[in-house]
Short mmCIF file of C-alpha atoms in Angstrom, two decimals:
data_model
loop_
_atom_site.label_atom_id
_atom_site.label_comp_id
_atom_site.label_asym_id
_atom_site.label_seq_id
_atom_site.Cartn_x
_atom_site.Cartn_y
_atom_site.Cartn_z
CA UNK A 1302 132.79 102.81 105.58
CA UNK A 1303 130.41 100.14 106.80
CA UNK A 1304 128.07 101.16 109.61
CA UNK A 1305 126.02 98.77 111.70
CA UNK A 1306 123.06 100.12 113.60
CA UNK A 1307 120.70 98.43 116.00
CA UNK A 1308 117.78 99.40 118.16
CA UNK A 1309 118.52 100.32 121.73
CA UNK A 1310 116.27 98.56 124.17
CA UNK A 1311 114.56 101.11 126.43
CA UNK A 1312 115.19 100.72 130.16
CA UNK A 1313 112.77 98.67 132.18
CA UNK A 1314 110.64 100.94 134.36
CA UNK A 1315 110.58 99.80 137.97
CA UNK A 1316 109.16 101.24 141.16
CA UNK A 1317 112.43 100.46 142.90
CA UNK A 1318 113.31 100.84 146.55
CA UNK A 1319 115.61 103.10 148.58
CA UNK A 1320 115.26 106.06 146.25
CA UNK A 1321 117.77 108.12 148.24
CA UNK A 1322 120.20 105.37 149.17
CA UNK A 1323 119.64 106.27 152.83
CA UNK A 1324 118.62 102.71 153.69
CA UNK A 1325 121.82 101.15 152.31
CA UNK A 1326 123.88 101.80 155.48
CA UNK A 1327 121.08 100.18 157.50
CA UNK A 1328 121.34 97.08 155.33
CA UNK A 1329 125.11 97.05 155.81
CA UNK A 1330 124.66 97.25 159.58
CA UNK A 1331 122.09 94.52 160.08
CA UNK A 1332 123.97 92.36 157.58
CA UNK A 1333 126.94 92.54 159.93
CA UNK A 1334 124.91 92.03 163.10
CA UNK A 1335 122.77 89.10 161.94
CA UNK A 1336 124.79 87.24 159.29
CA UNK A 1337 123.50 83.79 158.37
CA UNK A 1338 119.90 84.96 158.74
CA UNK A 1339 118.32 87.00 155.96
CA UNK A 1340 114.98 88.65 155.31
CA UNK A 1341 113.85 85.53 153.41
CA UNK A 1342 115.25 82.72 155.59
CA UNK A 1343 112.37 82.50 158.02
CA UNK A 1344 112.40 78.95 159.37
CA UNK A 1345 115.07 76.93 161.15
CA UNK A 1346 113.75 73.69 159.67
CA UNK A 1347 114.82 74.65 156.15
CA UNK A 1348 118.44 74.98 157.31
CA UNK A 1349 118.41 71.25 158.01
CA UNK A 1350 115.66 70.05 155.64
CA UNK A 1351 117.37 71.12 152.42
CA UNK A 1352 120.68 69.38 153.21
CA UNK A 1353 118.65 66.30 154.26
CA UNK A 1354 116.57 66.41 151.07
CA UNK A 1355 119.61 66.31 148.78
CA UNK A 1356 121.47 63.80 150.97
CA UNK A 1357 118.38 61.62 151.22
CA UNK A 1358 117.89 61.74 147.44
CA UNK A 1359 121.48 60.53 147.07
CA UNK A 1360 120.70 57.48 149.21
CA UNK A 1361 117.89 56.42 146.85
CA UNK A 1362 118.69 57.56 143.32
CA UNK A 1363 121.59 57.80 140.95
CA UNK A 1364 122.60 61.41 140.53
CA UNK A 1365 122.69 61.34 136.73
CA UNK A 1366 119.34 62.80 135.74
CA UNK A 1367 118.98 66.43 136.73
CA UNK A 1368 115.37 66.66 135.55
CA UNK A 1369 114.45 63.71 137.76
CA UNK A 1370 116.13 65.42 140.70
CA UNK A 1371 114.31 68.70 140.06
CA UNK A 1372 110.94 66.97 139.78
CA UNK A 1373 111.36 65.06 143.07
CA UNK A 1374 112.85 68.07 144.79
CA UNK A 1375 109.88 70.26 143.87
CA UNK A 1376 107.37 67.63 144.99
CA UNK A 1377 109.21 67.32 148.31
CA UNK A 1378 109.28 71.11 148.73
CA UNK A 1379 105.49 71.20 148.27
CA UNK A 1380 104.95 68.22 150.55
CA UNK A 1381 106.80 69.86 153.46
CA UNK A 1382 104.56 72.93 153.28
CA UNK A 1383 101.41 70.79 153.18
CA UNK A 1384 102.61 68.78 156.19
CA UNK A 1385 103.13 71.96 158.22
CA UNK A 1386 99.72 73.40 157.34
CA UNK A 1387 97.90 70.16 158.07
CA UNK A 1388 99.70 69.86 161.40
CA UNK A 1389 98.49 73.35 162.33
CA UNK A 1390 94.91 72.46 161.44
CA UNK A 1391 94.81 69.27 163.49
CA UNK A 1392 96.63 70.72 166.54
CA UNK A 1393 96.60 74.30 167.83
CA UNK A 1394 95.90 76.25 164.59
CA UNK A 1395 99.03 78.33 165.26
CA UNK A 1396 100.57 79.37 161.95
CA UNK A 1397 103.42 80.89 163.92
CA UNK A 1398 104.48 77.42 165.10
CA UNK A 1399 103.70 75.45 161.96
CA UNK A 1400 102.94 76.95 158.56
CA UNK A 1401 104.06 80.57 158.53
CA UNK A 1402 106.66 81.42 155.85
CA UNK A 1403 106.69 77.90 154.43
CA UNK A 1404 107.62 77.89 150.75
CA UNK A 1405 104.71 78.15 148.29
CA UNK A 1406 102.16 78.44 151.08
CA UNK A 1407 99.86 80.82 149.20
CA UNK A 1408 99.31 78.33 146.37
CA UNK A 1409 99.39 75.14 148.43
CA UNK A 1410 97.24 75.85 151.49
CA UNK A 1411 93.93 76.23 149.59
CA UNK A 1412 94.47 72.76 148.14
CA UNK A 1413 93.92 71.21 151.58
CA UNK A 1414 90.24 72.09 151.27
CA UNK A 1415 89.88 69.62 148.41
CA UNK A 1416 91.65 66.95 150.44
CA UNK A 1417 89.05 67.35 153.18
CA UNK A 1418 86.32 66.53 150.69
CA UNK A 1419 88.02 63.23 149.96
CA UNK A 1420 89.74 64.22 146.75
CA UNK A 1421 93.40 63.20 146.49
CA UNK A 1422 95.98 65.88 145.87
CA UNK A 1423 98.56 65.43 143.13
CA UNK A 1424 101.88 67.02 144.11
CA UNK A 1425 103.05 67.34 140.52
CA UNK A 1426 100.13 69.67 139.78
CA UNK A 1427 101.81 72.25 141.99
CA UNK A 1428 105.43 71.13 141.55
CA UNK A 1429 105.34 71.52 137.77
CA UNK A 1430 107.93 73.77 136.18
CA UNK A 1431 105.41 74.74 133.49
CA UNK A 1432 103.72 78.11 133.85
CA UNK A 1433 100.30 77.20 135.27
CA UNK A 1434 97.97 78.86 137.81
CA UNK A 1435 98.78 76.09 140.31
CA UNK A 1436 102.59 76.22 140.07
CA UNK A 1437 103.96 76.78 143.56
CA UNK A 1438 107.25 78.41 142.54
CA UNK A 1439 108.92 79.54 139.33
CA UNK A 1440 112.54 78.89 140.42
CA UNK A 1441 113.51 75.33 139.49
CA UNK A 1442 114.77 74.47 142.96
CA UNK A 1443 111.99 76.34 144.70
CA UNK A 1444 112.72 77.85 148.08
CA UNK A 1445 116.27 76.54 148.14
CA UNK A 1446 117.46 78.49 145.11
CA UNK A 1447 115.28 81.52 145.80
CA UNK A 1448 115.83 81.95 149.52
CA UNK A 1449 118.24 79.60 151.27
CA UNK A 1450 121.03 78.53 148.89
CA UNK A 1451 123.41 81.43 149.49
CA UNK A 1452 122.94 81.36 153.23
CA UNK A 1453 123.42 77.59 153.48
CA UNK A 1454 126.58 77.89 151.40
CA UNK A 1455 127.89 80.68 153.66
CA UNK A 1456 127.23 78.45 156.68
CA UNK A 1457 129.14 75.61 154.95
CA UNK A 1458 126.08 73.33 154.96
CA UNK A 1459 125.63 73.14 151.19
CA UNK A 1460 127.78 73.64 148.13
CA UNK A 1461 127.02 74.49 144.52
CA UNK A 1462 128.11 72.22 141.71
CA UNK A 1463 129.36 73.37 138.33
CA UNK A 1464 126.61 71.19 136.82
CA UNK A 1465 123.85 73.42 138.21
CA UNK A 1466 123.33 70.88 140.95
CA UNK A 1467 123.05 71.57 144.67
CA UNK A 1468 125.04 69.46 147.11
CA UNK A 1469 125.32 69.16 150.87
CA UNK A 1470 128.79 69.60 152.32
CA UNK A 1471 130.39 66.43 153.62
CA UNK A 1472 131.86 68.10 156.69
CA UNK A 1473 128.77 69.82 158.09
CA UNK A 1474 125.80 69.22 155.79
CA UNK A 1475 125.93 65.42 155.80
CA UNK A 1476 126.04 65.05 159.61
CA UNK A 1477 123.13 67.47 159.92
CA UNK A 1478 121.17 65.56 157.27
CA UNK A 1479 121.81 62.28 159.10
CA UNK A 1480 120.49 63.81 162.32
CA UNK A 1481 117.30 64.82 160.53
CA UNK A 1482 117.00 61.34 159.04
CA UNK A 1483 117.16 59.76 162.49
CA UNK A 1484 114.09 61.69 163.68
CA UNK A 1485 111.70 61.69 160.71
CA UNK A 1486 109.90 58.99 158.68
CA UNK A 1487 112.12 59.45 155.64
CA UNK A 1488 111.05 56.29 153.78
CA UNK A 1489 107.39 57.20 154.07
CA UNK A 1490 108.15 60.73 152.89
CA UNK A 1491 109.83 59.48 149.72
CA UNK A 1492 107.02 56.99 149.08
CA UNK A 1493 104.54 59.86 149.02
CA UNK A 1494 106.84 61.90 146.78
CA UNK A 1495 107.14 58.97 144.34
CA UNK A 1496 103.43 58.16 144.39
CA UNK A 1497 102.68 61.81 143.66
CA UNK A 1498 99.24 61.51 145.27
CA UNK A 1499 98.89 62.58 148.91
CA UNK A 1500 96.04 62.19 151.41
CA UNK A 1501 95.28 63.82 154.75
CA UNK A 1502 96.18 60.60 156.52
CA UNK A 1503 99.61 60.59 154.91
CA UNK A 1504 100.18 64.21 155.87
CA UNK A 1505 99.38 63.26 159.46
CA UNK A 1506 101.82 60.35 159.30
CA UNK A 1507 104.54 62.75 158.21
CA UNK A 1508 103.91 65.37 160.92
CA UNK A 1509 107.42 64.78 162.29
CA UNK A 1510 108.68 66.94 159.43
CA UNK A 1511 106.71 69.98 160.67
CA UNK A 1512 108.90 72.93 161.64
CA UNK A 1513 107.47 72.85 165.17
CA UNK A 1514 109.22 69.54 165.83
CA UNK A 1515 112.81 70.76 165.46
CA UNK A 1516 113.20 71.13 169.22
CA UNK A 1517 112.21 67.49 169.69
CA UNK A 1518 114.84 66.22 167.25
CA UNK A 1519 117.66 66.34 169.78
CA UNK A 1520 120.73 65.86 167.57
CA UNK A 1521 119.37 68.10 164.84
CA UNK A 1522 118.38 70.72 167.41
CA UNK A 1523 121.83 70.75 168.95
CA UNK A 1524 123.51 71.08 165.57
CA UNK A 1525 121.24 73.96 164.56
CA UNK A 1526 121.88 75.63 167.91
CA UNK A 1527 125.61 75.23 167.32
CA UNK A 1528 125.20 76.88 163.91
CA UNK A 1529 123.06 79.85 164.93
CA UNK A 1530 124.97 80.54 168.15
CA UNK A 1531 128.31 79.41 166.73
CA UNK A 1532 129.15 77.51 169.87
CA UNK A 1533 132.28 76.07 168.21
CA UNK A 1534 133.51 79.41 166.83
CA UNK A 1535 133.31 77.96 163.32
CA UNK A 1536 132.22 81.22 161.70
CA UNK A 1537 134.69 83.62 163.35
CA UNK A 1538 133.48 87.23 163.66
CA UNK A 1539 130.24 86.57 161.79
CA UNK A 1540 129.33 83.80 164.21
CA UNK A 1541 130.15 86.00 167.19
CA UNK A 1542 127.96 88.83 165.91
CA UNK A 1543 125.04 86.49 165.19
CA UNK A 1544 125.32 84.89 168.63
CA UNK A 1545 125.38 88.27 170.36
CA UNK A 1546 122.41 89.64 168.42
CA UNK A 1547 120.37 86.53 169.17
CA UNK A 1548 121.45 86.79 172.80
CA UNK A 1549 120.36 90.44 172.87
CA UNK A 1550 116.93 89.52 171.51
CA UNK A 1551 116.63 86.84 174.18
CA UNK A 1552 117.69 89.33 176.86
CA UNK A 1553 114.90 91.67 175.79
CA UNK A 1554 112.33 88.87 175.78
CA UNK A 1555 113.35 88.09 179.35
CA UNK A 1556 113.31 91.72 180.49
CA UNK A 1557 110.05 92.99 178.96
CA UNK A 1558 107.38 93.96 181.51
CA UNK A 1559 103.93 92.39 181.55
CA UNK A 1560 101.69 93.52 178.72
CA UNK A 1561 104.50 94.15 176.24
CA UNK A 1562 105.23 91.75 173.42
CA UNK A 1563 108.57 91.17 171.71
CA UNK A 1564 107.96 93.06 168.46
CA UNK A 1565 110.29 94.73 166.03
CA UNK A 1566 109.08 98.18 167.06
CA UNK A 1567 109.75 97.43 170.73
CA UNK A 1568 113.19 96.06 169.86
CA UNK A 1569 114.06 99.20 167.90
CA UNK A 1570 112.99 101.50 170.70
CA UNK A 1571 114.69 99.52 173.45
CA UNK A 1572 118.07 99.12 171.72
CA UNK A 1573 118.05 102.81 170.79
CA UNK A 1574 117.19 104.10 174.28
CA UNK A 1575 118.47 101.20 176.44
CA UNK A 1576 115.14 101.56 178.21
CA UNK A 1577 112.22 99.19 178.64
CA UNK A 1578 108.66 100.27 177.78
CA UNK A 1579 107.82 100.93 181.45
CA UNK A 1580 110.69 103.40 181.73
CA UNK A 1581 113.02 101.09 183.62
CA UNK A 1582 116.62 100.83 182.49
CA UNK A 1583 117.37 97.77 180.41
CA UNK A 1584 120.21 96.03 182.19
CA UNK A 1585 122.34 94.53 179.41
CA UNK A 1586 125.27 92.19 180.16
CA UNK A 1587 128.66 93.76 179.48
CA UNK A 1588 129.40 91.27 176.67
CA UNK A 1589 126.35 92.50 174.70
CA UNK A 1590 126.65 96.26 175.20
CA UNK A 1591 128.67 96.85 172.05
CA UNK A 1592 126.07 94.86 170.08
CA UNK A 1593 123.31 97.03 171.55
CA UNK A 1594 125.29 100.15 170.62
CA UNK A 1595 125.64 98.91 167.02
CA UNK A 1596 121.90 98.30 166.83
CA UNK A 1597 121.34 101.83 168.19
CA UNK A 1598 123.38 103.18 165.25
CA UNK A 1599 121.16 101.14 162.93
CA UNK A 1600 118.02 102.72 164.42
CA UNK A 1601 119.57 106.20 164.24
CA UNK A 1602 120.36 105.74 160.54
CA UNK A 1603 116.86 104.42 159.90
CA UNK A 1604 115.25 107.41 161.65
CA UNK A 1605 117.36 109.78 159.56
CA UNK A 1606 116.36 107.82 156.47
CA UNK A 1607 112.63 108.10 157.25
CA UNK A 1608 112.92 111.87 157.68
CA UNK A 1609 114.69 112.29 154.33
CA UNK A 1610 112.28 109.94 152.57
CA UNK A 1611 109.42 112.07 153.90
CA UNK A 1612 111.05 115.21 152.50
CA UNK A 1613 111.36 113.47 149.12
CA UNK A 1614 107.71 112.36 149.21
CA UNK A 1615 106.58 115.90 150.10
CA UNK A 1616 108.57 117.35 147.21
CA UNK A 1617 107.18 114.85 144.71
CA UNK A 1618 103.62 115.54 145.86
CA UNK A 1619 104.16 119.28 145.51
CA UNK A 1620 105.58 118.74 142.01
CA UNK A 1621 102.65 116.55 141.01
CA UNK A 1622 99.74 118.87 140.14
CA UNK A 1623 96.17 117.70 140.35
CA UNK A 1624 95.29 119.39 137.06
CA UNK A 1625 97.03 121.07 134.12
CA UNK A 1626 95.96 124.49 135.42
CA UNK A 1627 97.74 123.87 138.71
CA UNK A 1628 101.04 122.91 137.09
CA UNK A 1629 104.02 125.11 137.91
CA UNK A 1630 107.12 125.00 135.76
CA UNK A 1631 110.47 124.59 137.50
CA UNK A 1632 113.47 124.31 135.21
CA UNK A 1633 115.83 123.16 137.94
CA UNK A 1634 115.86 121.53 141.35
CA UNK A 1635 117.15 124.79 142.82
CA UNK A 1636 114.25 126.76 141.34
CA UNK A 1637 111.73 124.40 142.91
CA UNK A 1638 113.57 124.40 146.25
CA UNK A 1639 113.53 128.21 146.41
CA UNK A 1640 109.82 128.31 145.59
CA UNK A 1641 108.92 125.58 148.09
CA UNK A 1642 110.95 127.07 150.96
CA UNK A 1643 109.26 130.42 150.39
CA UNK A 1644 105.72 129.03 150.13
CA UNK A 1645 102.98 129.90 152.60
CA UNK A 1646 102.83 126.28 153.80
CA UNK A 1647 106.48 126.21 154.75
CA UNK A 1648 106.26 129.68 156.29
CA UNK A 1649 103.45 128.42 158.54
CA UNK A 1650 105.46 125.38 159.58
CA UNK A 1651 108.54 127.43 160.41
CA UNK A 1652 106.46 129.94 162.35
CA UNK A 1653 104.91 127.18 164.44
CA UNK A 1654 108.36 125.73 165.18
CA UNK A 1655 109.29 129.10 166.64
CA UNK A 1656 112.94 128.99 165.65
CA UNK A 1657 114.74 131.46 163.44
CA UNK A 1658 117.67 129.23 162.62
CA UNK A 1659 118.39 125.52 162.63
CA UNK A 1660 120.70 126.16 165.57
CA UNK A 1661 117.73 127.62 167.46
CA UNK A 1662 115.68 124.53 166.64
CA UNK A 1663 118.45 122.25 167.92
CA UNK A 1664 118.77 124.36 171.09
CA UNK A 1665 115.02 124.14 171.63
CA UNK A 1666 115.16 120.39 171.08
CA UNK A 1667 118.00 120.07 173.59
CA UNK A 1668 116.00 122.03 176.17
CA UNK A 1669 112.50 120.66 175.60
CA UNK A 1670 112.66 117.27 173.87
CA UNK A 1671 111.82 114.16 175.87
CA UNK A 1672 114.74 112.36 177.46
CA UNK A 1673 116.33 109.66 175.34
CA UNK A 1674 114.86 107.11 177.76
CA UNK A 1675 111.30 108.46 177.38
CA UNK A 1676 110.64 106.74 174.05
CA UNK A 1677 106.90 106.24 174.59
CA UNK A 1678 106.47 110.05 174.59
CA UNK A 1679 104.80 111.23 171.37
CA UNK A 1680 107.47 113.90 170.91
CA UNK A 1681 110.36 111.39 171.07
CA UNK A 1682 112.23 110.73 167.82
CA UNK A 1683 111.17 107.09 167.87
CA UNK A 1684 107.53 108.17 167.89
CA UNK A 1685 108.12 110.91 165.31
CA UNK A 1686 109.55 108.33 162.93
CA UNK A 1687 106.48 106.13 163.30
CA UNK A 1688 104.21 109.16 162.86
CA UNK A 1689 105.90 110.02 159.57
CA UNK A 1690 105.42 106.49 158.27
CA UNK A 1691 101.86 106.13 159.51
CA UNK A 1692 100.84 109.66 158.52
CA UNK A 1693 101.80 109.50 154.87
CA UNK A 1694 99.09 109.04 152.25
CA UNK A 1695 98.51 110.56 148.81
CA UNK A 1696 97.22 114.11 149.04
CA UNK A 1697 98.01 114.41 152.75
CA UNK A 1698 98.50 117.81 154.38
CA UNK A 1699 102.26 118.18 154.23
CA UNK A 1700 102.59 120.75 157.02
CA UNK A 1701 102.65 118.37 160.02
CA UNK A 1702 104.89 115.94 158.14
CA UNK A 1703 107.40 118.65 157.30
CA UNK A 1704 107.30 119.87 160.90
CA UNK A 1705 107.91 116.35 162.25
CA UNK A 1706 110.73 115.79 159.77
CA UNK A 1707 112.56 118.95 160.79
CA UNK A 1708 112.00 118.19 164.48
CA UNK A 1709 113.28 114.65 164.01
CA UNK A 1710 116.43 115.81 162.22
CA UNK A 1711 117.06 118.44 164.92
CA UNK A 1712 116.62 115.79 167.59
CA UNK A 1713 119.12 113.49 165.90
CA UNK A 1714 121.63 116.34 165.90
CA UNK A 1715 120.89 116.89 169.58
CA UNK A 1716 121.53 113.23 170.43
CA UNK A 1717 124.71 113.02 168.36
CA UNK A 1718 127.93 112.37 170.22
CA UNK A 1719 130.71 114.25 168.38
CA UNK A 1720 133.28 112.22 170.28
CA UNK A 1721 132.20 109.05 168.46
CA UNK A 1722 132.44 108.30 164.76
CA UNK A 1723 128.90 107.88 163.38
CA UNK A 1724 129.51 104.23 162.42
CA UNK A 1725 131.99 103.50 165.19
CA UNK A 1726 132.82 99.80 165.55
CA UNK A 1727 131.09 98.82 162.31
CA UNK A 1728 132.82 97.75 159.11
CA UNK A 1729 131.48 100.66 157.06
CA UNK A 1730 134.10 102.61 155.15
CA UNK A 1731 133.96 105.89 153.28
CA UNK A 1732 134.38 103.87 150.09
CA UNK A 1733 131.32 101.75 150.95
CA UNK A 1734 129.29 104.97 151.34
CA UNK A 1735 130.51 106.54 148.10
CA UNK A 1736 127.29 105.79 146.23
CA UNK A 1737 125.06 106.82 149.15
CA UNK A 1738 125.49 110.60 149.64
CA UNK A 1739 123.03 110.89 152.55
CA UNK A 1740 124.42 108.98 155.52
CA UNK A 1741 125.22 109.62 159.17
CA UNK A 1742 128.67 111.01 158.34
CA UNK A 1743 127.44 113.48 155.71
CA UNK A 1744 124.42 114.33 157.87
CA UNK A 1745 126.70 115.30 160.77
CA UNK A 1746 128.72 117.54 158.46
CA UNK A 1747 125.62 119.08 156.87
CA UNK A 1748 124.01 119.58 160.28
CA UNK A 1749 127.04 121.59 161.40
CA UNK A 1750 126.68 123.81 158.32
CA UNK A 1751 122.99 124.33 159.04
CA UNK A 1752 123.49 125.60 162.58
CA UNK A 1753 123.87 129.25 161.55
CA UNK A 1754 121.43 129.09 158.64
CA UNK A 1755 117.83 130.24 158.76
CA UNK A 1756 115.28 127.44 158.75
CA UNK A 1757 114.04 128.62 155.37
CA UNK A 1758 117.50 128.22 153.89
CA UNK A 1759 117.83 124.82 155.58
CA UNK A 1760 114.59 123.71 153.92
CA UNK A 1761 115.98 124.87 150.58
CA UNK A 1762 119.18 122.92 151.13
CA UNK A 1763 117.24 119.82 152.28
CA UNK A 1764 115.11 119.83 149.15
CA UNK A 1765 118.10 120.26 146.83
CA UNK A 1766 120.03 117.55 148.67
CA UNK A 1767 117.10 115.10 148.48
CA UNK A 1768 116.19 115.66 144.84
CA UNK A 1769 119.78 115.73 143.58
CA UNK A 1770 120.51 112.55 145.52
CA UNK A 1771 117.44 110.82 144.07
CA UNK A 1772 118.55 111.68 140.54
CA UNK A 1773 122.06 110.44 141.27
CA UNK A 1774 120.90 107.18 142.86
CA UNK A 1775 118.38 106.47 140.09
CA UNK A 1776 121.02 107.20 137.42
CA UNK A 1777 123.42 104.75 139.08
CA UNK A 1778 120.72 102.05 139.16
CA UNK A 1779 119.95 102.71 135.51
CA UNK A 1780 123.61 102.32 134.59
CA UNK A 1781 124.09 99.14 136.62
CA UNK A 1782 120.84 97.30 135.91
CA UNK A 1783 119.08 99.07 133.00
CA UNK A 1784 116.14 99.65 135.36
CA UNK A 1785 114.61 103.10 135.47
CA UNK A 1786 113.62 103.94 139.05
CA UNK A 1787 113.28 107.69 138.50
CA UNK A 1788 110.39 109.38 140.27
CA UNK A 1789 111.56 112.75 138.99
CA UNK A 1790 113.23 113.81 135.76
CA UNK A 1791 114.25 117.09 134.15
CA UNK A 1792 112.58 117.74 130.80
CA UNK A 1793 112.03 120.51 128.29
CA UNK A 1794 108.86 121.29 130.25
CA UNK A 1795 110.71 121.52 133.52
CA UNK A 1796 110.86 119.00 136.37
CA UNK A 1797 108.34 116.20 135.91
CA UNK A 1798 107.21 113.54 138.34
CA UNK A 1799 107.41 110.04 136.86
CA UNK A 1800 104.52 107.71 137.59
CA UNK A 1801 101.39 108.14 139.65
CA UNK A 1802 102.65 106.75 142.95
CA UNK A 1803 104.82 108.78 145.30
CA UNK A 1804 107.05 106.36 147.26
CA UNK A 1805 106.00 106.57 150.92
CA UNK A 1806 108.55 106.77 153.75
CA UNK A 1807 109.38 103.36 155.19
CA UNK A 1808 111.68 101.57 157.60
CA UNK A 1809 114.10 98.87 156.66
CA UNK A 1810 113.42 95.32 157.86
CA UNK A 1811 116.41 94.24 159.96
CA UNK A 1812 115.92 90.43 159.97
CA UNK A 1813 114.42 90.70 163.45
CA UNK A 1814 111.22 88.84 162.59
CA UNK A 1815 113.20 86.01 161.02
CA UNK A 1816 115.55 85.81 164.02
CA UNK A 1817 112.60 85.60 166.42
CA UNK A 1818 110.92 82.92 164.30
CA UNK A 1819 114.10 80.86 164.25
CA UNK A 1820 114.35 81.16 168.05
CA UNK A 1821 110.73 79.97 168.23
CA UNK A 1822 111.53 77.00 166.00
CA UNK A 1823 114.45 76.13 168.27
CA UNK A 1824 112.11 76.19 171.28
CA UNK A 1825 113.90 79.15 172.86
CA UNK A 1826 110.97 81.56 172.60
CA UNK A 1827 107.29 80.75 173.11
CA UNK A 1828 103.97 82.44 173.78
CA UNK A 1829 102.98 82.62 177.44
CA UNK A 1830 99.44 82.47 178.84
CA UNK A 1831 98.85 86.11 177.90
CA UNK A 1832 100.08 85.40 174.36
CA UNK A 1833 103.27 87.40 174.84
CA UNK A 1834 106.58 86.11 173.49
CA UNK A 1835 108.83 85.09 176.36
CA UNK A 1836 112.01 83.13 176.94
CA UNK A 1837 111.74 79.41 177.63
CA UNK A 1838 113.95 77.47 180.03
CA UNK A 1839 116.16 76.24 177.19
CA UNK A 1840 116.26 79.74 175.76
CA UNK A 1841 117.41 81.11 179.09
CA UNK A 1842 120.23 78.58 179.22
CA UNK A 1843 121.39 79.51 175.73
CA UNK A 1844 121.03 83.24 176.48
CA UNK A 1845 123.37 82.91 179.44
CA UNK A 1846 125.95 81.22 177.24
CA UNK A 1847 125.61 83.92 174.57
CA UNK A 1848 125.96 86.71 177.14
CA UNK A 1849 129.45 85.89 178.40
#
């Protein structure tokens, strides 16, 4: 019998993210509520610039040399970023309006210093596909392939060719590209791309390409507005959800009291509590109330996730001895959970909470916790979540973190409405949650089981649930991607922590910052005299349309 053997490649060790899978439902939710905007599509100008760039290339060159296309594309990608940064430096120095999140900015911005000394800048030095210290991006089609391609395809603005070539769509991409072409010095742009060398004067000549000028390009602006707010109902339910979420953000910008800026933290707190920072009720138009309720579910899931991530971090720190003499041997997750729940630290925490059972803790929370509307109160679940994130650091005293985690979970049980499905109105099925054992549905069920259990036994169950779930999630990632994201593993020497870094608790990023930036680029949000983000006149008009 002939046998063939080969070496098995070891898995690639990776820090990974979402070690409990608790953030996955959050990603599902904000993906439904803000489709067409992602965590890497930051600027409205790229939604129109990339279709224009390919369309404009077609007007000048034969499309038969892919390497030629890639070279010009990369130079153009670099040039746009340089234009935006130069425009910031010669106008108001506001990165928020001009250069923020432009592709390759980290590598390209320092090069402007040499231009100011009179030295010309060669675009190809940064646009090269060779691995050099100056290369602005590894991906051959730069920011398009890395960030925008999928989104632009979903929005029917660009298509992918079987020849590894990117194309604009004739129905929507070409008209948008033509609108851009009517408002920018396209010929001059391509002359600079061809010449390769660029000067400060040329960057100033091309300032019309800066992202801040989208609002002044009337046809382009209207088409982008039609896309983001789906004024023609082109994108069906996805377009409706995006329009309503953008309208909700605009409503909050309009409603915020003096002294409060439109930040992600404020958005989270307000959609969760339906209350403004000054304690006043946030009056939301009827058409947007279901959208607000969906965002509240997102925040609720994220708060639950932060509490469970904190429990995981606490467990890993306790399992990670500072010296060999301090090492305890636990041959199973259950053995560690029993030891931890019976430790003096946990006993002190449970004593301070003053509740014999989890049901007692929930009853105390129902009687004494701040009102849902009182989200600026330090004891509110919104604040507890931020305290868990901000309070974590290696070697931290775990007692207050464990106390806050238990209080936060009890408060979420208190706020739960058993008459509503946890993900009511959202397209999240049991099948979609199969690989994510800790979610709002399972948490409701587990919370019901905990009601008659002592807090010590609840801590034991929490620890087992967290550690078992981490092992399950990491094993699934290993099977699917050959990446090892284990932070804990069973061994002949008992449970061992993998790596030196305990993953800290963190929130998900729900595309809010990108949505606000896009609204800025469209001229619908702007800084007022006190530097707070507020609605503009055009933004108010669009908000009213989105709110009916």
